[in-house]
Structure formats: C-alpha cells, structure tokens
Amino acid sequence: MQDYFGGLAADEPQSVLVGRDVLSAGGTAVDAVVAMSLTMMVTRPDAAGPGGGGMCLVYDKEKNIAESIEFLPHAARSPPLRNHWIAATPGSFRGLFALHARYGRLRWEQLVLPAERMARFGVRIPRVLTQVLAKKGAVAIKDNASRAVFFDRLGKPLKEGNRLRQVDLAALLGRIRITGPGDFYAGSAGRSFVDGVRAAGGWLTMKD
C-alpha cells in the first residue's frame, strides 16, 4: 500500500491497514513496522508470533546511516533433559520494544492496542492462514487449547471468513502493552510460555 504518508508492505492486508493508521497518526516507519508485526501475530500466527524473532534494517536519511537490529531467537543455554528437544528463546517482544525505544515516536501502548483488540474481539481469518491450516494444521497443532482456537467444533480447520478470536493472546498483549516485554521474559507470562514448551516436549527454562 502506498499513499500520502508513505509505502507499506506486509504478508497480510489487515496488518497493512494498521500500519497506515499509525503513519496517519504521526508515527514513524518503525512505529508502523512494530504495529504491523504485532498485528500479524493475530492475523498470521503461522508466520509471526511471540515465540519468534526477526531483524530490521533502519535507514536514517538525515544522518545517511543504516543500522541493522537483530532480535533472532537463540537456543536454550541450559542442558536439556533426555528426550527433550531444545527450544529457542523468543526475541520478538524484546526486539520490537527496542526498535520502538530507538526509533519510535508514538506511545508503545498505541502500537500494541490494535493487535490486542483484534485478538480479543476477533478478525476474519485470511485465506492464506486457512490454506496453512488445511495443509499442516492437523499435524502442527496438537494441544487442545490451540485446536480450540483454530478448529471448529467438528474438529475441522477454520475456513476463510470465519471469525478468529484468541483470548489468551489478547491477555498477553494486554500485559505487554501495560508493562512492556519484561513480563514475558521474567514474569508469569514467561513461566506460562516455558511450561507450554516443556509440555510439548521441548526444553526451555526461565534462565534461558
């Protein structure tokens, strides 16, 4: 999408609209990227999520300087128990928060709130996500909590246009909006994430 405020691109249209609103509110390009990334955790959880990471190349036109900021996941440092696979320590929230602190203009809360609302009240599930669910959902999504979100009552993957609500994700985004990313790495949200990883057969600790 390109208009008076600049150009935006993302893997999912609803995220682009959120980015446009951020730019129209006076936000920087980084503000828009942060808001779109958080929104894609809701609309494209197969491609973006709290458990992931990323990298961003920022160009400062006035200083003619480009800076690369990486927040990729890294493997757990503690030795795993037998028969456990090593999980990655997520970098998404910490990295997006650092990006905003360095290059943002709007308040952090303004950037998180759109994604939080979409997760709580629901969005129309996009076609690309339905395709992913149809091909890989039955294999990739095994826990009951996730299946209750992405599958209907008959056990079939949600279809394009169905409403996708993610109440637990909304609650997490609400905490991140109010307290910043610290709770995800050192608080109750982090402990819940670690417990989920280990229940799925992975190895991750709060120290990681």
mmCIF file with all atom_site columns, C-alpha atoms in Angstrom:
data_model
loop_
_atom_site.group_PDB
_atom_site.id
_atom_site.type_symbol
_atom_site.label_atom_id
_atom_site.label_alt_id
_atom_site.label_comp_id
_atom_site.label_asym_id
_atom_site.label_entity_id
_atom_site.label_seq_id
_atom_site.pdbx_PDB_ins_code
_atom_site.Cartn_x
_atom_site.Cartn_y
_atom_site.Cartn_z
_atom_site.occupancy
_atom_site.B_iso_or_equiv
_atom_site.pdbx_formal_charge
_atom_site.auth_seq_id
_atom_site.auth_comp_id
_atom_site.auth_asym_id
_atom_site.auth_atom_id
_atom_site.pdbx_PDB_model_num
ATOM 1   C CA . MET A 1 1   ? 0.000   0.000   0.000  1.00 0.00 ? 1   MET A CA 1
ATOM 2   C CA . GLN A 1 2   ? 1.238   3.492   -0.846 1.00 0.00 ? 2   GLN A CA 1
ATOM 3   C CA . ASP A 1 3   ? -0.413  6.810   -0.084 1.00 0.00 ? 3   ASP A CA 1
ATOM 4   C CA . TYR A 1 4   ? 0.355   10.327  1.142  1.00 0.00 ? 4   TYR A CA 1
ATOM 5   C CA . PHE A 1 5   ? 2.049   9.059   4.305  1.00 0.00 ? 5   PHE A CA 1
ATOM 6   C CA . GLY A 1 6   ? 4.372   6.578   2.600  1.00 0.00 ? 6   GLY A CA 1
ATOM 7   C CA . GLY A 1 7   ? 4.511   2.999   1.386  1.00 0.00 ? 7   GLY A CA 1
ATOM 8   C CA . LEU A 1 8   ? 3.871   -0.168  3.384  1.00 0.00 ? 8   LEU A CA 1
ATOM 9   C CA . ALA A 1 9   ? 4.079   -3.868  2.628  1.00 0.00 ? 9   ALA A CA 1
ATOM 10  C CA . ALA A 1 10  ? 3.203   -6.920  4.705  1.00 0.00 ? 10  ALA A CA 1
ATOM 11  C CA . ASP A 1 11  ? 2.120   -10.517 4.248  1.00 0.00 ? 11  ASP A CA 1
ATOM 12  C CA . GLU A 1 12  ? -1.447  -9.772  5.327  1.00 0.00 ? 12  GLU A CA 1
ATOM 13  C CA . PRO A 1 13  ? -3.748  -6.842  4.342  1.00 0.00 ? 13  PRO A CA 1
ATOM 14  C CA . GLN A 1 14  ? -5.256  -6.183  7.774  1.00 0.00 ? 14  GLN A CA 1
ATOM 15  C CA . SER A 1 15  ? -1.776  -5.580  9.146  1.00 0.00 ? 15  SER A CA 1
ATOM 16  C CA . VAL A 1 16  ? -1.070  -3.038  6.417  1.00 0.00 ? 16  VAL A CA 1
ATOM 17  C CA . LEU A 1 17  ? -4.200  -1.100  7.347  1.00 0.00 ? 17  LEU A CA 1
ATOM 18  C CA . VAL A 1 18  ? -2.985  -0.908  10.941 1.00 0.00 ? 18  VAL A CA 1
ATOM 19  C CA . GLY A 1 19  ? 0.371   0.384   9.730  1.00 0.00 ? 19  GLY A CA 1
ATOM 20  C CA . ARG A 1 20  ? -1.364  3.023   7.619  1.00 0.00 ? 20  ARG A CA 1
ATOM 21  C CA . ASP A 1 21  ? -3.296  4.225   10.654 1.00 0.00 ? 21  ASP A CA 1
ATOM 22  C CA . VAL A 1 22  ? -0.060  4.508   12.619 1.00 0.00 ? 22  VAL A CA 1
ATOM 23  C CA . LEU A 1 23  ? 1.548   6.637   9.919  1.00 0.00 ? 23  LEU A CA 1
ATOM 24  C CA . SER A 1 24  ? -1.523  8.851   9.635  1.00 0.00 ? 24  SER A CA 1
ATOM 25  C CA . ALA A 1 25  ? -1.368  9.392   13.416 1.00 0.00 ? 25  ALA A CA 1
ATOM 26  C CA . GLY A 1 26  ? 2.143   10.794  13.067 1.00 0.00 ? 26  GLY A CA 1
ATOM 27  C CA . GLY A 1 27  ? 4.113   7.637   13.733 1.00 0.00 ? 27  GLY A CA 1
ATOM 28  C CA . THR A 1 28  ? 7.459   6.806   12.208 1.00 0.00 ? 28  THR A CA 1
ATOM 29  C CA . ALA A 1 29  ? 8.134   3.988   9.775  1.00 0.00 ? 29  ALA A CA 1
ATOM 30  C CA . VAL A 1 30  ? 9.417   1.942   12.714 1.00 0.00 ? 30  VAL A CA 1
ATOM 31  C CA . ASP A 1 31  ? 6.212   2.621   14.647 1.00 0.00 ? 31  ASP A CA 1
ATOM 32  C CA . ALA A 1 32  ? 4.294   1.208   11.689 1.00 0.00 ? 32  ALA A CA 1
ATOM 33  C CA . VAL A 1 33  ? 6.552   -1.845  11.470 1.00 0.00 ? 33  VAL A CA 1
ATOM 34  C CA . VAL A 1 34  ? 6.133   -2.575  15.173 1.00 0.00 ? 34  VAL A CA 1
ATOM 35  C CA . ALA A 1 35  ? 2.342   -2.264  15.000 1.00 0.00 ? 35  ALA A CA 1
ATOM 36  C CA . MET A 1 36  ? 2.148   -4.421  11.864 1.00 0.00 ? 36  MET A CA 1
ATOM 37  C CA . SER A 1 37  ? 4.385   -7.091  13.389 1.00 0.00 ? 37  SER A CA 1
ATOM 38  C CA . LEU A 1 38  ? 2.214   -7.288  16.483 1.00 0.00 ? 38  LEU A CA 1
ATOM 39  C CA . THR A 1 39  ? -0.915  -7.416  14.330 1.00 0.00 ? 39  THR A CA 1
ATOM 40  C CA . MET A 1 40  ? 0.475   -10.283 12.287 1.00 0.00 ? 40  MET A CA 1
ATOM 41  C CA . MET A 1 41  ? 0.796   -12.287 15.490 1.00 0.00 ? 41  MET A CA 1
ATOM 42  C CA . VAL A 1 42  ? -3.007  -12.221 15.390 1.00 0.00 ? 42  VAL A CA 1
ATOM 43  C CA . THR A 1 43  ? -3.740  -12.500 11.680 1.00 0.00 ? 43  THR A CA 1
ATOM 44  C CA . ARG A 1 44  ? -0.789  -14.684 10.567 1.00 0.00 ? 44  ARG A CA 1
ATOM 45  C CA . PRO A 1 45  ? 0.260   -16.703 13.624 1.00 0.00 ? 45  PRO A CA 1
ATOM 46  C CA . ASP A 1 46  ? 1.854   -19.207 11.275 1.00 0.00 ? 46  ASP A CA 1
ATOM 47  C CA . ALA A 1 47  ? 4.339   -16.537 10.156 1.00 0.00 ? 47  ALA A CA 1
ATOM 48  C CA . ALA A 1 48  ? 4.751   -14.305 13.221 1.00 0.00 ? 48  ALA A CA 1
ATOM 49  C CA . GLY A 1 49  ? 4.303   -14.840 16.920 1.00 0.00 ? 49  GLY A CA 1
ATOM 50  C CA . PRO A 1 50  ? 5.542   -14.195 20.443 1.00 0.00 ? 50  PRO A CA 1
ATOM 51  C CA . GLY A 1 51  ? 7.784   -17.234 20.151 1.00 0.00 ? 51  GLY A CA 1
ATOM 52  C CA . GLY A 1 52  ? 9.695   -15.911 17.142 1.00 0.00 ? 52  GLY A CA 1
ATOM 53  C CA . GLY A 1 53  ? 12.143  -13.144 16.358 1.00 0.00 ? 53  GLY A CA 1
ATOM 54  C CA . GLY A 1 54  ? 13.465  -11.143 13.462 1.00 0.00 ? 54  GLY A CA 1
ATOM 55  C CA . MET A 1 55  ? 15.753  -8.431  12.214 1.00 0.00 ? 55  MET A CA 1
ATOM 56  C CA . CYS A 1 56  ? 15.229  -4.922  10.929 1.00 0.00 ? 56  CYS A CA 1
ATOM 57  C CA . LEU A 1 57  ? 17.316  -2.642  8.744  1.00 0.00 ? 57  LEU A CA 1
ATOM 58  C CA . VAL A 1 58  ? 16.665  1.024   9.524  1.00 0.00 ? 58  VAL A CA 1
ATOM 59  C CA . TYR A 1 59  ? 17.939  3.841   7.321  1.00 0.00 ? 59  TYR A CA 1
ATOM 60  C CA . ASP A 1 60  ? 18.305  7.328   8.779  1.00 0.00 ? 60  ASP A CA 1
ATOM 61  C CA . LYS A 1 61  ? 18.074  9.675   5.811  1.00 0.00 ? 61  LYS A CA 1
ATOM 62  C CA . GLU A 1 62  ? 19.258  12.760  7.708  1.00 0.00 ? 62  GLU A CA 1
ATOM 63  C CA . LYS A 1 63  ? 22.403  11.055  9.009  1.00 0.00 ? 63  LYS A CA 1
ATOM 64  C CA . ASN A 1 64  ? 22.793  8.796   5.956  1.00 0.00 ? 64  ASN A CA 1
ATOM 65  C CA . ILE A 1 65  ? 23.298  5.830   8.257  1.00 0.00 ? 65  ILE A CA 1
ATOM 66  C CA . ALA A 1 66  ? 21.830  2.341   8.076  1.00 0.00 ? 66  ALA A CA 1
ATOM 67  C CA . GLU A 1 67  ? 21.538  0.260   11.232 1.00 0.00 ? 67  GLU A CA 1
ATOM 68  C CA . SER A 1 68  ? 20.750  -3.431  11.484 1.00 0.00 ? 68  SER A CA 1
ATOM 69  C CA . ILE A 1 69  ? 18.931  -4.511  14.630 1.00 0.00 ? 69  ILE A CA 1
ATOM 70  C CA . GLU A 1 70  ? 18.680  -8.259  15.158 1.00 0.00 ? 70  GLU A CA 1
ATOM 71  C CA . PHE A 1 71  ? 16.423  -9.983  17.654 1.00 0.00 ? 71  PHE A CA 1
ATOM 72  C CA . LEU A 1 72  ? 16.561  -13.541 16.433 1.00 0.00 ? 72  LEU A CA 1
ATOM 73  C CA . PRO A 1 73  ? 15.645  -16.435 18.722 1.00 0.00 ? 73  PRO A CA 1
ATOM 74  C CA . HIS A 1 74  ? 18.586  -18.232 20.301 1.00 0.00 ? 74  HIS A CA 1
ATOM 75  C CA . ALA A 1 75  ? 18.832  -21.792 21.534 1.00 0.00 ? 75  ALA A CA 1
ATOM 76  C CA . ALA A 1 76  ? 18.381  -22.566 25.205 1.00 0.00 ? 76  ALA A CA 1
ATOM 77  C CA . ARG A 1 77  ? 21.715  -22.500 27.033 1.00 0.00 ? 77  ARG A CA 1
ATOM 78  C CA . SER A 1 78  ? 20.845  -24.954 29.784 1.00 0.00 ? 78  SER A CA 1
ATOM 79  C CA . PRO A 1 79  ? 21.403  -28.668 29.018 1.00 0.00 ? 79  PRO A CA 1
ATOM 80  C CA . PRO A 1 80  ? 18.131  -30.385 28.118 1.00 0.00 ? 80  PRO A CA 1
ATOM 81  C CA . LEU A 1 81  ? 16.628  -33.368 29.835 1.00 0.00 ? 81  LEU A CA 1
ATOM 82  C CA . ARG A 1 82  ? 16.746  -36.640 27.972 1.00 0.00 ? 82  ARG A CA 1
ATOM 83  C CA . ASN A 1 83  ? 14.191  -36.994 25.158 1.00 0.00 ? 83  ASN A CA 1
ATOM 84  C CA . HIS A 1 84  ? 13.540  -33.231 25.065 1.00 0.00 ? 84  HIS A CA 1
ATOM 85  C CA . TRP A 1 85  ? 14.268  -31.085 22.006 1.00 0.00 ? 85  TRP A CA 1
ATOM 86  C CA . ILE A 1 86  ? 15.991  -27.743 22.569 1.00 0.00 ? 86  ILE A CA 1
ATOM 87  C CA . ALA A 1 87  ? 13.610  -24.820 22.111 1.00 0.00 ? 87  ALA A CA 1
ATOM 88  C CA . ALA A 1 88  ? 14.547  -21.276 21.168 1.00 0.00 ? 88  ALA A CA 1
ATOM 89  C CA . THR A 1 89  ? 14.336  -18.275 23.476 1.00 0.00 ? 89  THR A CA 1
ATOM 90  C CA . PRO A 1 90  ? 11.956  -15.822 21.760 1.00 0.00 ? 90  PRO A CA 1
ATOM 91  C CA . GLY A 1 91  ? 13.172  -12.416 20.657 1.00 0.00 ? 91  GLY A CA 1
ATOM 92  C CA . SER A 1 92  ? 10.063  -10.798 19.170 1.00 0.00 ? 92  SER A CA 1
ATOM 93  C CA . PHE A 1 93  ? 8.714   -8.696  22.032 1.00 0.00 ? 93  PHE A CA 1
ATOM 94  C CA . ARG A 1 94  ? 12.118  -7.578  23.277 1.00 0.00 ? 94  ARG A CA 1
ATOM 95  C CA . GLY A 1 95  ? 13.266  -6.691  19.773 1.00 0.00 ? 95  GLY A CA 1
ATOM 96  C CA . LEU A 1 96  ? 10.138  -4.759  18.827 1.00 0.00 ? 96  LEU A CA 1
ATOM 97  C CA . PHE A 1 97  ? 10.296  -2.874  22.123 1.00 0.00 ? 97  PHE A CA 1
ATOM 98  C CA . ALA A 1 98  ? 13.944  -1.969  21.464 1.00 0.00 ? 98  ALA A CA 1
ATOM 99  C CA . LEU A 1 99  ? 13.099  -0.809  17.940 1.00 0.00 ? 99  LEU A CA 1
ATOM 100 C CA . HIS A 1 100 ? 10.355  1.422   19.271 1.00 0.00 ? 100 HIS A CA 1
ATOM 101 C CA . ALA A 1 101 ? 12.571  2.831   22.029 1.00 0.00 ? 101 ALA A CA 1
ATOM 102 C CA . ARG A 1 102 ? 15.226  3.789   19.494 1.00 0.00 ? 102 ARG A CA 1
ATOM 103 C CA . TYR A 1 103 ? 13.180  4.981   16.527 1.00 0.00 ? 103 TYR A CA 1
ATOM 104 C CA . GLY A 1 104 ? 9.567   5.299   17.638 1.00 0.00 ? 104 GLY A CA 1
ATOM 105 C CA . ARG A 1 105 ? 7.517   8.433   18.161 1.00 0.00 ? 105 ARG A CA 1
ATOM 106 C CA . LEU A 1 106 ? 4.075   7.266   19.269 1.00 0.00 ? 106 LEU A CA 1
ATOM 107 C CA . ARG A 1 107 ? 3.490   5.678   22.660 1.00 0.00 ? 107 ARG A CA 1
ATOM 108 C CA . TRP A 1 108 ? 4.157   1.960   22.953 1.00 0.00 ? 108 TRP A CA 1
ATOM 109 C CA . GLU A 1 109 ? 0.567   1.440   24.081 1.00 0.00 ? 109 GLU A CA 1
ATOM 110 C CA . GLN A 1 110 ? -0.745  2.887   20.811 1.00 0.00 ? 110 GLN A CA 1
ATOM 111 C CA . LEU A 1 111 ? 1.170   0.307   18.810 1.00 0.00 ? 111 LEU A CA 1
ATOM 112 C CA . VAL A 1 112 ? 0.088   -2.730  20.827 1.00 0.00 ? 112 VAL A CA 1
ATOM 113 C CA . LEU A 1 113 ? -3.584  -1.862  21.257 1.00 0.00 ? 113 LEU A CA 1
ATOM 114 C CA . PRO A 1 114 ? -4.768  -2.606  17.677 1.00 0.00 ? 114 PRO A CA 1
ATOM 115 C CA . ALA A 1 115 ? -3.397  -6.151  17.823 1.00 0.00 ? 115 ALA A CA 1
ATOM 116 C CA . GLU A 1 116 ? -4.789  -6.664  21.314 1.00 0.00 ? 116 GLU A CA 1
ATOM 117 C CA . ARG A 1 117 ? -8.258  -5.606  20.209 1.00 0.00 ? 117 ARG A CA 1
ATOM 118 C CA . MET A 1 118 ? -8.157  -7.800  17.124 1.00 0.00 ? 118 MET A CA 1
ATOM 119 C CA . ALA A 1 119 ? -7.156  -10.811 19.206 1.00 0.00 ? 119 ALA A CA 1
ATOM 120 C CA . ARG A 1 120 ? -9.865  -10.169 21.796 1.00 0.00 ? 120 ARG A CA 1
ATOM 121 C CA . PHE A 1 121 ? -12.795 -9.353  19.522 1.00 0.00 ? 121 PHE A CA 1
ATOM 122 C CA . GLY A 1 122 ? -11.749 -11.440 16.542 1.00 0.00 ? 122 GLY A CA 1
ATOM 123 C CA . VAL A 1 123 ? -10.776 -10.956 12.915 1.00 0.00 ? 123 VAL A CA 1
ATOM 124 C CA . ARG A 1 124 ? -11.887 -12.554 9.679  1.00 0.00 ? 124 ARG A CA 1
ATOM 125 C CA . ILE A 1 125 ? -9.426  -15.351 9.117  1.00 0.00 ? 125 ILE A CA 1
ATOM 126 C CA . PRO A 1 126 ? -7.394  -14.651 5.942  1.00 0.00 ? 126 PRO A CA 1
ATOM 127 C CA . ARG A 1 127 ? -7.206  -17.068 3.031  1.00 0.00 ? 127 ARG A CA 1
ATOM 128 C CA . VAL A 1 128 ? -3.516  -17.796 3.414  1.00 0.00 ? 128 VAL A CA 1
ATOM 129 C CA . LEU A 1 129 ? -3.965  -18.902 7.021  1.00 0.00 ? 129 LEU A CA 1
ATOM 130 C CA . THR A 1 130 ? -6.824  -21.221 6.083  1.00 0.00 ? 130 THR A CA 1
ATOM 131 C CA . GLN A 1 131 ? -4.578  -22.788 3.459  1.00 0.00 ? 131 GLN A CA 1
ATOM 132 C CA . VAL A 1 132 ? -1.856  -23.376 6.038  1.00 0.00 ? 132 VAL A CA 1
ATOM 133 C CA . LEU A 1 133 ? -4.333  -24.861 8.495  1.00 0.00 ? 133 LEU A CA 1
ATOM 134 C CA . ALA A 1 134 ? -5.797  -27.149 5.845  1.00 0.00 ? 134 ALA A CA 1
ATOM 135 C CA . LYS A 1 135 ? -2.371  -28.475 4.812  1.00 0.00 ? 135 LYS A CA 1
ATOM 136 C CA . LYS A 1 136 ? -0.472  -28.624 8.099  1.00 0.00 ? 136 LYS A CA 1
ATOM 137 C CA . GLY A 1 137 ? -2.850  -27.782 10.918 1.00 0.00 ? 137 GLY A CA 1
ATOM 138 C CA . ALA A 1 138 ? -3.740  -31.325 11.910 1.00 0.00 ? 138 ALA A CA 1
ATOM 139 C CA . VAL A 1 139 ? -0.052  -32.222 12.271 1.00 0.00 ? 139 VAL A CA 1
ATOM 140 C CA . ALA A 1 140 ? 1.309   -28.955 13.680 1.00 0.00 ? 140 ALA A CA 1
ATOM 141 C CA . ILE A 1 141 ? -1.455  -28.142 16.170 1.00 0.00 ? 141 ILE A CA 1
ATOM 142 C CA . LYS A 1 142 ? -1.832  -30.951 18.674 1.00 0.00 ? 142 LYS A CA 1
ATOM 143 C CA . ASP A 1 143 ? -2.628  -29.327 22.024 1.00 0.00 ? 143 ASP A CA 1
ATOM 144 C CA . ASN A 1 144 ? -6.267  -28.880 22.911 1.00 0.00 ? 144 ASN A CA 1
ATOM 145 C CA . ALA A 1 145 ? -6.015  -25.168 23.709 1.00 0.00 ? 145 ALA A CA 1
ATOM 146 C CA . SER A 1 146 ? -4.687  -24.312 20.247 1.00 0.00 ? 146 SER A CA 1
ATOM 147 C CA . ARG A 1 147 ? -7.105  -26.632 18.482 1.00 0.00 ? 147 ARG A CA 1
ATOM 148 C CA . ALA A 1 148 ? -9.977  -24.868 20.229 1.00 0.00 ? 148 ALA A CA 1
ATOM 149 C CA . VAL A 1 149 ? -8.794  -21.620 18.620 1.00 0.00 ? 149 VAL A CA 1
ATOM 150 C CA . PHE A 1 150 ? -8.012  -22.744 15.083 1.00 0.00 ? 150 PHE A CA 1
ATOM 151 C CA . PHE A 1 151 ? -10.517 -25.586 14.595 1.00 0.00 ? 151 PHE A CA 1
ATOM 152 C CA . ASP A 1 152 ? -14.302 -25.625 14.716 1.00 0.00 ? 152 ASP A CA 1
ATOM 153 C CA . ARG A 1 153 ? -16.473 -27.780 16.963 1.00 0.00 ? 153 ARG A CA 1
ATOM 154 C CA . LEU A 1 154 ? -16.380 -30.618 14.455 1.00 0.00 ? 154 LEU A CA 1
ATOM 155 C CA . GLY A 1 155 ? -12.588 -30.672 14.511 1.00 0.00 ? 155 GLY A CA 1
ATOM 156 C CA . LYS A 1 156 ? -12.232 -29.060 11.090 1.00 0.00 ? 156 LYS A CA 1
ATOM 157 C CA . PRO A 1 157 ? -9.790  -26.181 10.427 1.00 0.00 ? 157 PRO A CA 1
ATOM 158 C CA . LEU A 1 158 ? -11.397 -22.751 10.307 1.00 0.00 ? 158 LEU A CA 1
ATOM 159 C CA . LYS A 1 159 ? -12.267 -21.517 6.834  1.00 0.00 ? 159 LYS A CA 1
ATOM 160 C CA . GLU A 1 160 ? -11.719 -18.198 5.115  1.00 0.00 ? 160 GLU A CA 1
ATOM 161 C CA . GLY A 1 161 ? -14.015 -15.571 6.560  1.00 0.00 ? 161 GLY A CA 1
ATOM 162 C CA . ASN A 1 162 ? -14.615 -17.383 9.855  1.00 0.00 ? 162 ASN A CA 1
ATOM 163 C CA . ARG A 1 163 ? -14.005 -15.228 12.914 1.00 0.00 ? 163 ARG A CA 1
ATOM 164 C CA . LEU A 1 164 ? -10.745 -15.972 14.679 1.00 0.00 ? 164 LEU A CA 1
ATOM 165 C CA . ARG A 1 165 ? -10.629 -14.995 18.362 1.00 0.00 ? 165 ARG A CA 1
ATOM 166 C CA . GLN A 1 166 ? -7.514  -15.500 20.500 1.00 0.00 ? 166 GLN A CA 1
ATOM 167 C CA . VAL A 1 167 ? -8.392  -14.555 24.063 1.00 0.00 ? 167 VAL A CA 1
ATOM 168 C CA . ASP A 1 168 ? -5.157  -15.805 25.626 1.00 0.00 ? 168 ASP A CA 1
ATOM 169 C CA . LEU A 1 169 ? -3.082  -13.872 23.103 1.00 0.00 ? 169 LEU A CA 1
ATOM 170 C CA . ALA A 1 170 ? -5.165  -10.771 23.806 1.00 0.00 ? 170 ALA A CA 1
ATOM 171 C CA . ALA A 1 171 ? -4.428  -11.122 27.518 1.00 0.00 ? 171 ALA A CA 1
ATOM 172 C CA . LEU A 1 172 ? -0.712  -11.462 26.804 1.00 0.00 ? 172 LEU A CA 1
ATOM 173 C CA . LEU A 1 173 ? -0.706  -8.423  24.537 1.00 0.00 ? 173 LEU A CA 1
ATOM 174 C CA . GLY A 1 174 ? -2.568  -6.515  27.229 1.00 0.00 ? 174 GLY A CA 1
ATOM 175 C CA . ARG A 1 175 ? 0.193   -7.233  29.737 1.00 0.00 ? 175 ARG A CA 1
ATOM 176 C CA . ILE A 1 176 ? 2.861   -6.334  27.193 1.00 0.00 ? 176 ILE A CA 1
ATOM 177 C CA . ARG A 1 177 ? 1.026   -3.092  26.432 1.00 0.00 ? 177 ARG A CA 1
ATOM 178 C CA . ILE A 1 178 ? 0.887   -2.059  30.085 1.00 0.00 ? 178 ILE A CA 1
ATOM 179 C CA . THR A 1 179 ? 4.194   -3.332  31.478 1.00 0.00 ? 179 THR A CA 1
ATOM 180 C CA . GLY A 1 180 ? 6.397   -3.747  28.418 1.00 0.00 ? 180 GLY A CA 1
ATOM 181 C CA . PRO A 1 181 ? 8.050   -7.030  27.424 1.00 0.00 ? 181 PRO A CA 1
ATOM 182 C CA . GLY A 1 182 ? 9.545   -7.771  30.846 1.00 0.00 ? 182 GLY A CA 1
ATOM 183 C CA . ASP A 1 183 ? 6.675   -9.991  32.000 1.00 0.00 ? 183 ASP A CA 1
ATOM 184 C CA . PHE A 1 184 ? 7.138   -12.243 29.001 1.00 0.00 ? 184 PHE A CA 1
ATOM 185 C CA . TYR A 1 185 ? 10.770  -12.893 29.906 1.00 0.00 ? 185 TYR A CA 1
ATOM 186 C CA . ALA A 1 186 ? 10.754  -12.790 33.699 1.00 0.00 ? 186 ALA A CA 1
ATOM 187 C CA . GLY A 1 187 ? 7.134   -12.863 34.876 1.00 0.00 ? 187 GLY A CA 1
ATOM 188 C CA . SER A 1 188 ? 4.045   -15.034 34.832 1.00 0.00 ? 188 SER A CA 1
ATOM 189 C CA . ALA A 1 189 ? 3.683   -14.845 31.039 1.00 0.00 ? 189 ALA A CA 1
ATOM 190 C CA . GLY A 1 190 ? 7.197   -16.187 30.631 1.00 0.00 ? 190 GLY A CA 1
ATOM 191 C CA . ARG A 1 191 ? 6.557   -19.038 33.044 1.00 0.00 ? 191 ARG A CA 1
ATOM 192 C CA . SER A 1 192 ? 3.412   -19.976 31.128 1.00 0.00 ? 192 SER A CA 1
ATOM 193 C CA . PHE A 1 193 ? 5.388   -19.996 27.868 1.00 0.00 ? 193 PHE A CA 1
ATOM 194 C CA . VAL A 1 194 ? 8.106   -22.196 29.356 1.00 0.00 ? 194 VAL A CA 1
ATOM 195 C CA . ASP A 1 195 ? 5.514   -24.586 30.780 1.00 0.00 ? 195 ASP A CA 1
ATOM 196 C CA . GLY A 1 196 ? 3.872   -24.839 27.357 1.00 0.00 ? 196 GLY A CA 1
ATOM 197 C CA . VAL A 1 197 ? 7.173   -25.584 25.636 1.00 0.00 ? 197 VAL A CA 1
ATOM 198 C CA . ARG A 1 198 ? 8.050   -28.313 28.102 1.00 0.00 ? 198 ARG A CA 1
ATOM 199 C CA . ALA A 1 199 ? 4.577   -29.833 27.935 1.00 0.00 ? 199 ALA A CA 1
ATOM 200 C CA . ALA A 1 200 ? 5.093   -30.149 24.171 1.00 0.00 ? 200 ALA A CA 1
ATOM 201 C CA . GLY A 1 201 ? 8.383   -31.986 24.670 1.00 0.00 ? 201 GLY A CA 1
ATOM 202 C CA . GLY A 1 202 ? 10.721  -29.019 24.357 1.00 0.00 ? 202 GLY A CA 1
ATOM 203 C CA . TRP A 1 203 ? 13.393  -27.770 26.717 1.00 0.00 ? 203 TRP A CA 1
ATOM 204 C CA . LEU A 1 204 ? 13.478  -24.173 27.902 1.00 0.00 ? 204 LEU A CA 1
ATOM 205 C CA . THR A 1 205 ? 13.929  -22.573 31.322 1.00 0.00 ? 205 THR A CA 1
ATOM 206 C CA . MET A 1 206 ? 13.336  -19.112 32.742 1.00 0.00 ? 206 MET A CA 1
ATOM 207 C CA . LYS A 1 207 ? 17.120  -18.678 32.963 1.00 0.00 ? 207 LYS A CA 1
ATOM 208 C CA . ASP A 1 208 ? 17.345  -19.010 29.191 1.00 0.00 ? 208 ASP A CA 1
#
